[in-house]
XYZ file of C-alpha atoms in Angstrom:
161
model
C -37.691 -78.929 80.274
C -40.058 -75.848 81.694
C -38.124 -72.747 83.079
C -40.035 -71.026 85.808
C -42.075 -67.946 84.362
C -40.895 -64.104 84.826
C -43.374 -63.724 87.993
C -41.760 -66.608 89.724
C -37.804 -65.966 88.355
C -36.361 -64.028 85.592
C -32.406 -64.819 84.808
C -31.233 -60.130 83.589
C -28.687 -60.379 81.930
C -26.030 -58.435 81.395
C -24.696 -56.582 77.810
C -22.227 -59.274 77.285
C -24.957 -61.653 78.264
C -24.200 -63.387 81.010
C -26.474 -63.486 84.013
C -26.247 -61.343 86.994
C -28.476 -63.779 88.853
C -28.207 -67.365 88.605
C -31.283 -69.565 88.397
C -31.735 -71.751 90.964
C -31.708 -75.853 90.160
C -35.572 -74.570 90.978
C -36.167 -72.721 88.434
C -35.909 -75.254 86.579
C -37.930 -78.746 85.555
C -37.027 -81.148 83.638
C -40.359 -83.181 83.131
C -39.641 -85.831 79.994
C -41.648 -87.548 77.785
C -45.455 -85.481 77.783
C -48.668 -86.612 76.208
C -49.646 -84.133 73.509
C -53.548 -85.683 75.095
C -52.989 -81.483 76.698
C -50.017 -81.696 78.783
C -48.115 -80.606 76.211
C -50.842 -78.106 74.957
C -50.331 -77.116 78.623
C -46.338 -77.111 79.987
C -46.918 -74.113 76.460
C -50.062 -72.118 77.796
C -47.525 -71.984 80.693
C -45.111 -69.987 79.461
C -44.051 -66.186 79.335
C -42.581 -66.149 75.730
C -41.471 -71.083 74.163
C -37.029 -70.238 73.011
C -36.063 -71.984 70.339
C -32.356 -71.808 69.775
C -31.752 -74.954 67.155
C -29.770 -74.456 64.153
C -30.742 -77.824 63.616
C -34.774 -77.635 63.021
C -35.684 -79.141 59.983
C -39.867 -78.522 60.114
C -40.375 -75.955 62.938
C -43.004 -77.409 64.696
C -42.656 -77.168 68.155
C -42.444 -72.946 67.491
C -46.150 -73.639 65.352
C -47.277 -75.026 68.416
C -46.399 -72.560 70.667
C -47.789 -69.642 68.181
C -50.834 -72.016 67.912
C -52.175 -71.817 71.862
C -50.653 -67.126 71.829
C -47.100 -68.279 73.167
C -44.369 -65.397 71.803
C -41.838 -67.321 70.764
C -37.099 -65.759 70.013
C -35.706 -68.240 67.502
C -33.019 -68.175 65.166
C -34.749 -68.189 61.700
C -33.028 -71.162 60.397
C -33.507 -74.059 57.827
C -37.666 -74.777 58.729
C -38.087 -71.956 61.076
C -36.931 -68.971 58.412
C -40.705 -69.479 57.106
C -42.236 -69.022 60.494
C -40.374 -66.418 62.982
C -41.958 -63.840 61.439
C -41.932 -60.312 61.704
C -45.853 -59.115 62.981
C -45.913 -62.757 63.579
C -46.125 -63.841 66.499
C -42.279 -64.216 67.015
C -39.142 -62.508 66.742
C -35.889 -63.812 65.330
C -33.298 -63.363 67.594
C -29.423 -63.264 66.259
C -26.193 -66.565 66.098
C -24.573 -65.170 69.520
C -25.039 -65.930 72.861
C -25.077 -62.990 73.371
C -27.161 -61.016 70.938
C -29.582 -64.011 72.239
C -29.963 -63.715 75.671
C -29.981 -59.721 74.654
C -33.755 -60.114 72.805
C -34.268 -62.744 75.353
C -34.558 -60.110 78.482
C -35.846 -57.166 76.306
C -39.199 -59.278 75.922
C -39.002 -60.491 78.883
C -39.079 -56.901 80.615
C -41.466 -54.663 77.416
C -45.235 -57.296 78.783
C -46.446 -55.077 75.720
C -44.941 -56.497 72.758
C -45.256 -60.281 74.775
C -48.530 -59.561 74.497
C -49.095 -57.831 71.680
C -46.733 -61.198 69.756
C -49.602 -63.783 71.461
C -52.230 -61.739 69.565
C -50.744 -62.583 66.341
C -49.624 -66.700 66.453
C -52.614 -67.581 67.055
C -53.874 -67.047 63.500
C -50.278 -66.503 61.689
C -50.594 -70.288 63.278
C -53.383 -71.244 62.008
C -52.598 -70.413 58.446
C -50.009 -73.841 58.667
C -52.842 -75.691 59.393
C -52.689 -79.068 57.275
C -56.196 -78.198 55.422
C -54.707 -74.246 54.415
C -51.769 -76.795 53.275
C -53.331 -79.281 51.820
C -55.725 -76.990 49.602
C -52.318 -74.963 48.835
C -50.617 -77.745 47.164
C -53.404 -79.001 45.130
C -53.426 -75.658 43.430
C -49.732 -76.060 42.755
C -50.214 -79.381 41.366
C -53.399 -78.085 39.628
C -51.395 -74.721 37.820
C -48.955 -77.318 36.631
C -51.407 -79.312 35.469
C -52.508 -76.504 33.470
C -49.405 -77.832 30.791
C -45.884 -75.983 29.914
C -48.180 -72.435 29.536
C -48.793 -72.755 33.533
C -45.798 -69.607 34.356
C -44.204 -69.236 37.701
C -46.060 -66.370 38.958
C -49.535 -69.025 38.194
C -48.055 -71.113 40.474
C -47.332 -68.617 42.916
C -50.666 -67.078 42.321
C -52.913 -70.444 42.666
C -51.271 -71.207 46.670
C -51.961 -68.003 48.262
């Protein structure tokens, strides 16, 4: 599902989180499956904000995909997303209630400077999750553990840094 850009049609929310100006059917497109060789990235990059309210996402990969393309993220901090929606890293945690979530999204949609700061921070943070980077971190952990029982937990944590 792709929502319209803020430049085209922005929903305004009242303090109670209800839509005061409904979004018309023409503002939302259901695009179905998108190839990963450009179509998907184009959809991410076309957005002003990537909004993700799942409580069951186990890894948060879609958040990293959006951040890598410089799209600010608003998401719940649950399960795997908890490690990705960190302050100053291109993402913003939203409360787990409709009104609070809507208030965070609305605030960011009306603050292009905040979105621009988040967009600049996202790609560098997403790069920290690159498979080569995480593989090197895992190897460092294994090497610290292989040094034997004298390795302290601090050694293992330091090896990941």
